[in-house]
PDB file of C-alpha atoms in Angstrom:
ATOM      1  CA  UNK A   1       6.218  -4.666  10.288  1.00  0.00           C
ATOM      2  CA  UNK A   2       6.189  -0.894   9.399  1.00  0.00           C
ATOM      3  CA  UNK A   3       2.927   0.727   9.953  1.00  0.00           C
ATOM      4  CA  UNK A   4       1.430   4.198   8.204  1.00  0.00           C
ATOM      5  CA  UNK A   5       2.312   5.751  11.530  1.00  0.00           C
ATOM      6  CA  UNK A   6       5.773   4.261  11.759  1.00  0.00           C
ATOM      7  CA  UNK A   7       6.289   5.988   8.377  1.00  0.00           C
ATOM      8  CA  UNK A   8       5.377   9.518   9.192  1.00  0.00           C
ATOM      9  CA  UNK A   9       6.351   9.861  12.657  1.00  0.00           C
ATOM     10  CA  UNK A  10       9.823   7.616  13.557  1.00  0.00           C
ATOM     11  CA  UNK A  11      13.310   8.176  11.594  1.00  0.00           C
ATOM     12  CA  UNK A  12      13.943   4.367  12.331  1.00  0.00           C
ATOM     13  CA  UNK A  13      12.396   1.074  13.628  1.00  0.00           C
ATOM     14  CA  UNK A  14      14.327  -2.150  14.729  1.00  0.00           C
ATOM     15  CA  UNK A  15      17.486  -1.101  13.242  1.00  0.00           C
ATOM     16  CA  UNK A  16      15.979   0.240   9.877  1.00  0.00           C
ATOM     17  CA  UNK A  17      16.550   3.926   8.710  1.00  0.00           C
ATOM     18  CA  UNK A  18      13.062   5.329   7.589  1.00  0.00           C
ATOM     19  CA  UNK A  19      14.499   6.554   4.220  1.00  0.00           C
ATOM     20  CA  UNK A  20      10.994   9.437   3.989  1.00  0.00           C
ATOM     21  CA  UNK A  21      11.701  10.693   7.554  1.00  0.00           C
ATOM     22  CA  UNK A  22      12.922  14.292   7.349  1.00  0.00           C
ATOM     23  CA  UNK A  23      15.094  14.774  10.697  1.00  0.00           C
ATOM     24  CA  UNK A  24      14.833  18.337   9.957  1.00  0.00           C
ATOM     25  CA  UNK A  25      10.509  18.368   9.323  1.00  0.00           C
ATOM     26  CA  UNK A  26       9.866  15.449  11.309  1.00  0.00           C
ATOM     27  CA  UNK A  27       7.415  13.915   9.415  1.00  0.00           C
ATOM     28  CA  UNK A  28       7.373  11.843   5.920  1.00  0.00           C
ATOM     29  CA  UNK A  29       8.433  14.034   3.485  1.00  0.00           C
ATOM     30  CA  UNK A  30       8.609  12.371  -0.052  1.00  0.00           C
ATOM     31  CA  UNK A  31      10.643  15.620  -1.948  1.00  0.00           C
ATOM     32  CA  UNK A  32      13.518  14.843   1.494  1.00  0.00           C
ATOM     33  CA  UNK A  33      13.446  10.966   0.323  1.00  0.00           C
ATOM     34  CA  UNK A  34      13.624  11.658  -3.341  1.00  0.00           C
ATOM     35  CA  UNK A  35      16.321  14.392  -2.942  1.00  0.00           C
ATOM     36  CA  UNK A  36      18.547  11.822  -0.485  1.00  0.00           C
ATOM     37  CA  UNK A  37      18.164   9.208  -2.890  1.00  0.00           C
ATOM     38  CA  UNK A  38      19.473  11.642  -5.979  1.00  0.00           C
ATOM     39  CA  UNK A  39      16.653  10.055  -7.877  1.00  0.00           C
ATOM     40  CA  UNK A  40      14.645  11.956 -10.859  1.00  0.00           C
ATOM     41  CA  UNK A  41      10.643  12.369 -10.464  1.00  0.00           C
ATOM     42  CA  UNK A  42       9.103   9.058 -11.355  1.00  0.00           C
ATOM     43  CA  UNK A  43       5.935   8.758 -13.604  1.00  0.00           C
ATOM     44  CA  UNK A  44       4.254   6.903 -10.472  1.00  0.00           C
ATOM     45  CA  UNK A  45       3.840   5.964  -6.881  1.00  0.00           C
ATOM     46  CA  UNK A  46       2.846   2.590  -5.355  1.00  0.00           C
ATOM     47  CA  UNK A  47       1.228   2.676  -1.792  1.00  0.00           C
ATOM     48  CA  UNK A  48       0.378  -0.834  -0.754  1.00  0.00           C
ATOM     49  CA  UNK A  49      -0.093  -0.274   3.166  1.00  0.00           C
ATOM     50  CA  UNK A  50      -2.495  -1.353   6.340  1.00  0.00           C
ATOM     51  CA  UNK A  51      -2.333  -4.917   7.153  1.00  0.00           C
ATOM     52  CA  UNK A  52       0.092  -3.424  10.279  1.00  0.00           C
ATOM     53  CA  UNK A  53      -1.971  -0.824  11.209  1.00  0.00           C
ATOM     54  CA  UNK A  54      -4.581  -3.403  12.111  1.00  0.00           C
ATOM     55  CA  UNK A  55      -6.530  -1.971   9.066  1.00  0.00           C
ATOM     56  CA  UNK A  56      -7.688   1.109  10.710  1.00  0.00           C
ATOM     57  CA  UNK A  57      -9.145   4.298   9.606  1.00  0.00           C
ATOM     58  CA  UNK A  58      -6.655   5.997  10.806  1.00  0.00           C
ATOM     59  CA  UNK A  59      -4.032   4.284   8.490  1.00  0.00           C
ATOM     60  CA  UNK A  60      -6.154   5.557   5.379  1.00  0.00           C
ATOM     61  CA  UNK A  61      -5.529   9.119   6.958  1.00  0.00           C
ATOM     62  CA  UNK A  62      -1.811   8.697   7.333  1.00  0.00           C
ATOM     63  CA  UNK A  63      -1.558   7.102   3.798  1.00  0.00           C
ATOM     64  CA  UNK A  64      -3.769  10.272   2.415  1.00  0.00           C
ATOM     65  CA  UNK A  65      -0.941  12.255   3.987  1.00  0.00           C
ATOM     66  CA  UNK A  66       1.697  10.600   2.185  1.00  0.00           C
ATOM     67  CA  UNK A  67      -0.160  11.174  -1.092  1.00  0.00           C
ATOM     68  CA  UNK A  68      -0.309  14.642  -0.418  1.00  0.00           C
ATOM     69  CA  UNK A  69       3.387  14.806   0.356  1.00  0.00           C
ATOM     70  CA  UNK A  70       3.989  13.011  -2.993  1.00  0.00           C
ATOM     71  CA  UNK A  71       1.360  15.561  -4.649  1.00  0.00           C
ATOM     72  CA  UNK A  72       3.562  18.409  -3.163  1.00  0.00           C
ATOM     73  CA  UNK A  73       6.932  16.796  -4.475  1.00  0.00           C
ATOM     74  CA  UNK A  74       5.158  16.415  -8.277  1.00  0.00           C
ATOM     75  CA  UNK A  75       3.848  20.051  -8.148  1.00  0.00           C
ATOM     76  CA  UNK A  76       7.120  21.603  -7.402  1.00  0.00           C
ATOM     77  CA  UNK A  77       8.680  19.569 -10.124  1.00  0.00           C
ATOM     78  CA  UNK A  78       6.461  20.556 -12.354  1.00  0.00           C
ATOM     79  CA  UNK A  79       5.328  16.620 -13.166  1.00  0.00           C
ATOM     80  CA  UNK A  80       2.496  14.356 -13.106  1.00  0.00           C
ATOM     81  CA  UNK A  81       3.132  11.691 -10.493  1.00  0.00           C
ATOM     82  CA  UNK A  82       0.315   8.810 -10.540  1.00  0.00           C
ATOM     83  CA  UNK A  83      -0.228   7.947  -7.071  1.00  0.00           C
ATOM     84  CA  UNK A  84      -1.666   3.945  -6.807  1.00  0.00           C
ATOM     85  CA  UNK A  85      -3.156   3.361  -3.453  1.00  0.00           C
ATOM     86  CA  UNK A  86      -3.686  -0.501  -2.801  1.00  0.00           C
ATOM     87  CA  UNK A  87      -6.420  -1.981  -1.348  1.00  0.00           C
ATOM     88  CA  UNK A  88      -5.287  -4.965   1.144  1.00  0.00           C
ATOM     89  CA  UNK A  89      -6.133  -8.506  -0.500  1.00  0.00           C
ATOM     90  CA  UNK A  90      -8.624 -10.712   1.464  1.00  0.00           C
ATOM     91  CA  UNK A  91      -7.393 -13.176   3.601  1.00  0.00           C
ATOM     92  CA  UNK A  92      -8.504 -16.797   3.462  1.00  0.00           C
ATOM     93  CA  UNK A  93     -11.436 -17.645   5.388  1.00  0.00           C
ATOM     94  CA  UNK A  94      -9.545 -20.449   7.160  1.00  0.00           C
ATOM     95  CA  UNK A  95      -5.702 -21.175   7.775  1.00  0.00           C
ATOM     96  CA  UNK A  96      -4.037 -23.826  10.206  1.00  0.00           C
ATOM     97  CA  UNK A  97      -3.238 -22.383  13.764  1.00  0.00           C
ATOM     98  CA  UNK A  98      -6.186 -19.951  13.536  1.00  0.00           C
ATOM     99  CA  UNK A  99      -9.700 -20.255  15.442  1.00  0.00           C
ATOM    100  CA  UNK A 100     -12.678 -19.148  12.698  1.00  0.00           C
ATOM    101  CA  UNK A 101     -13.194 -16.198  15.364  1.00  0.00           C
ATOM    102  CA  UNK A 102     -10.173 -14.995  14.613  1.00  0.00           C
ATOM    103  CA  UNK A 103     -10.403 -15.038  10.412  1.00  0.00           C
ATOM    104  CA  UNK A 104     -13.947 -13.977  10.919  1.00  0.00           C
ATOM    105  CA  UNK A 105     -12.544 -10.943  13.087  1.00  0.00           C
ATOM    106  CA  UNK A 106      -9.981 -10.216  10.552  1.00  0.00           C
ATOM    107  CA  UNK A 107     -12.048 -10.179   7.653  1.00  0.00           C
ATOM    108  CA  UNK A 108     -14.623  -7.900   8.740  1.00  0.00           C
ATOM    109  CA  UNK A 109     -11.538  -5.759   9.269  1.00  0.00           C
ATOM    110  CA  UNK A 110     -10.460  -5.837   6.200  1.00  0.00           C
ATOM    111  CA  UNK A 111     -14.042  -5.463   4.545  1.00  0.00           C
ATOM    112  CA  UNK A 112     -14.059  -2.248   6.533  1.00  0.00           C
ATOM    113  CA  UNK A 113     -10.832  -1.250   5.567  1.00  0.00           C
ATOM    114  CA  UNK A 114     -11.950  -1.114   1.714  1.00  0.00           C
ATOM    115  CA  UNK A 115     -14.882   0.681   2.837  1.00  0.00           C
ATOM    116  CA  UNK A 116     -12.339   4.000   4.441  1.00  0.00           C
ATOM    117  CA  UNK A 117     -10.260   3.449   1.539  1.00  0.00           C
ATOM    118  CA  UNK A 118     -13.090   3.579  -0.949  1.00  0.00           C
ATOM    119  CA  UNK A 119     -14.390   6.569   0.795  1.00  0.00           C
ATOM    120  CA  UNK A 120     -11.123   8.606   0.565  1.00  0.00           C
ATOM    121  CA  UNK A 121      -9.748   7.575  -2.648  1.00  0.00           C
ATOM    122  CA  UNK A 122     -11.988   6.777  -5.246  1.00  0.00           C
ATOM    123  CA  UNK A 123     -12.946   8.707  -8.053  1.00  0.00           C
ATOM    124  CA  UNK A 124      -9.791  10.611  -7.759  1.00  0.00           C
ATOM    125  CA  UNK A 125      -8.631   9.382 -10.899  1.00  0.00           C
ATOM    126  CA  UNK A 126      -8.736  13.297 -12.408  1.00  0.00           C
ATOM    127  CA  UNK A 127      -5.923  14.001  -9.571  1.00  0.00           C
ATOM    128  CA  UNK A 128      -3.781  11.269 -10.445  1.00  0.00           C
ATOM    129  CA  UNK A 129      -4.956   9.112  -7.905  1.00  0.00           C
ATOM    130  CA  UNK A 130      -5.923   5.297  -8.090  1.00  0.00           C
ATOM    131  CA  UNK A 131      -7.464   3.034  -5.607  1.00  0.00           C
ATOM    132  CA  UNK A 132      -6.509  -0.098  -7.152  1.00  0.00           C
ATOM    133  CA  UNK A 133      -8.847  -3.414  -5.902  1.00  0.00           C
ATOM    134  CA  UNK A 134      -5.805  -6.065  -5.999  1.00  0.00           C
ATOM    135  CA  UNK A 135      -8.041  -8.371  -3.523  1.00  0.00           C
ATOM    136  CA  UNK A 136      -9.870  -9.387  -6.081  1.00  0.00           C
ATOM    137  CA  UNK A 137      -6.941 -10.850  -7.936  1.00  0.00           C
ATOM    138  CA  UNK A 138      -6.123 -12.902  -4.724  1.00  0.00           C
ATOM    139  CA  UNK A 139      -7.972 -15.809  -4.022  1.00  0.00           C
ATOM    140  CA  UNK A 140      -7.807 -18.283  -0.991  1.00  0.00           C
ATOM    141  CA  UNK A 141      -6.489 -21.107  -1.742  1.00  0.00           C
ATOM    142  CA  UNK A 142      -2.739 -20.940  -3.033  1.00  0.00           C
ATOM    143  CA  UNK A 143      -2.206 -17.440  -3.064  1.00  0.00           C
ATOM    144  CA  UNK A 144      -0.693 -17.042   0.711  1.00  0.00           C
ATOM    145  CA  UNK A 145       2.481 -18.457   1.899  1.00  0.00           C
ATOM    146  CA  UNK A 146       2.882 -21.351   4.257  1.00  0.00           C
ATOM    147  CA  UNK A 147       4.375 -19.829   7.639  1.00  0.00           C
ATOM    148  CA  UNK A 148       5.330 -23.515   8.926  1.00  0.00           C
ATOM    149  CA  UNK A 149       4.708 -26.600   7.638  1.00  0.00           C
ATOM    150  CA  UNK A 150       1.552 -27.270   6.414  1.00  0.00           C
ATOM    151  CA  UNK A 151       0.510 -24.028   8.721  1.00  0.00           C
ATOM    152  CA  UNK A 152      -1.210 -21.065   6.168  1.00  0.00           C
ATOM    153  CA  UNK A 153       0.255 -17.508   6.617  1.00  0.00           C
ATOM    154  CA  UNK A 154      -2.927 -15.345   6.722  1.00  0.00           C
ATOM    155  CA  UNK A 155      -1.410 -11.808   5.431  1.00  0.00           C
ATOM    156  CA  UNK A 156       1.767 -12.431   3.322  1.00  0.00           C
ATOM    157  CA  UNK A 157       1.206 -13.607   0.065  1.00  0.00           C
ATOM    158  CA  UNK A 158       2.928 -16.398  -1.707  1.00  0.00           C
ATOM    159  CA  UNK A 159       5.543 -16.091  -4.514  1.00  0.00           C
ATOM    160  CA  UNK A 160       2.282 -17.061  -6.804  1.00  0.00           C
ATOM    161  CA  UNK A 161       0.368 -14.704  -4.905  1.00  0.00           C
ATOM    162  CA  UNK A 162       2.006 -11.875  -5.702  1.00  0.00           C
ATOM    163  CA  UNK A 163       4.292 -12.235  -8.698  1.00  0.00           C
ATOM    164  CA  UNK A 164       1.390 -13.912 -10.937  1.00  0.00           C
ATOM    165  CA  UNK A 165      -1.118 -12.084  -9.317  1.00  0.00           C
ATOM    166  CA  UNK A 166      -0.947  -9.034  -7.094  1.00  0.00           C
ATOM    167  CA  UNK A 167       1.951  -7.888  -9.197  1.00  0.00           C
ATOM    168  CA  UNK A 168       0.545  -8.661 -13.049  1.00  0.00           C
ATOM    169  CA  UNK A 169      -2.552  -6.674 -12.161  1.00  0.00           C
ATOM    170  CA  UNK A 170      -0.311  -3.742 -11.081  1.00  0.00           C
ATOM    171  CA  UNK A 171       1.048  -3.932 -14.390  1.00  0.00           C
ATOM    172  CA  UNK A 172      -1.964  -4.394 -15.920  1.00  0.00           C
ATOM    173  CA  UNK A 173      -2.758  -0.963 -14.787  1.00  0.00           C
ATOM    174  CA  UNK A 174       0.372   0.434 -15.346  1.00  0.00           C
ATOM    175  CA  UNK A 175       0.417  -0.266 -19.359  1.00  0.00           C
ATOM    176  CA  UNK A 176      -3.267   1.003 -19.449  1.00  0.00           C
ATOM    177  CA  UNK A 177      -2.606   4.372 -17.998  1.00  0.00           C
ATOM    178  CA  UNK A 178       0.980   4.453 -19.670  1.00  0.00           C
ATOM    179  CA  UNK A 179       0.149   3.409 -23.477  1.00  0.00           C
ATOM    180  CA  UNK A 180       0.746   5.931 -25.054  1.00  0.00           C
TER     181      UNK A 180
END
């Protein structure tokens, strides 16, 4: 479970290299990942982050950080880099192994969460930037992944979940703001 803050701030977490920490900065630095990687510029940028940062406002801060670092890597290379910024779906309103003061709790984080991310992200569409609402492609009721048995996993989607849903409407997007 990688957080916003385990991305800027630690080069590794339970045995995983954090591939955008510069040792040399010490902080995310997409141009350091990009240049390790030998990769070209690409024509966009998908940020799907919060559900381990407890949905805080503070994780909206570190992701607006990484779009600036990205926004700094795509101005020295002289490109347009869309930046997508996904909102966290919605999870179900009740799941096996969970009291309803629990989901209840979790929800009105989440709520809130689109509420920071709203206020730092939207209409920044004429900077490249796109807050993209994939909870309301997710519903309740087969789109999350059993954790055990008959037991329903409250934040990781199912294969259905996100390959027929979370990831069509990314595409969606994608060949609208890529047709021509």
């Amino acid at each position: 479970g990688w957080s916003t803050e385990d991305y800027l701030t630690k080069s590794e977490k339970g045995g995983l290299k954090n591939a955008f920490y510069n040792p040399n900065s010490r902080i995310f630095d997409f141009a350091y990942y990009m240049e390790q990687q030998g990769y070209d510029a690409p024509d966009f940028v998908v940020i799907n982050l919060g559900a381990n940062d407890n949905f805080s406002e503070r994780s909206v801060e570190n992701i607006d950080r990484m779009v600036a670092s990205v926004r700094s890597y795509a101005e020295a290379q002289g490109k347009e880099i869309k930046i997508f910024v996904m909102t966290e779906y919605l999870s179900p309103a009740s799941a096996t192994g969970h009291t309803q003061d629990y989901l209840q709790g979790l929800r009105a984080k989440q709520f809130a969460y689109y509420e920071y991310l709203q206020d730092a992200f939207a209409d920044r569409e004429q900077d490249g930037i796109y807050l993209l609402p994939n909870y309301v492609a997710i519903n309740d009721t087969d789109d999350f992944r059993a954790a055990s048995g008959s037991s329903q996993d409250v934040i990781h989607l199912s294969w259905n979940g996100y390959y027929y849903k979370e990831a069509a409407m990314l595409r969606a997007y994608l060949y609208r703001l890529f047709e021509d």
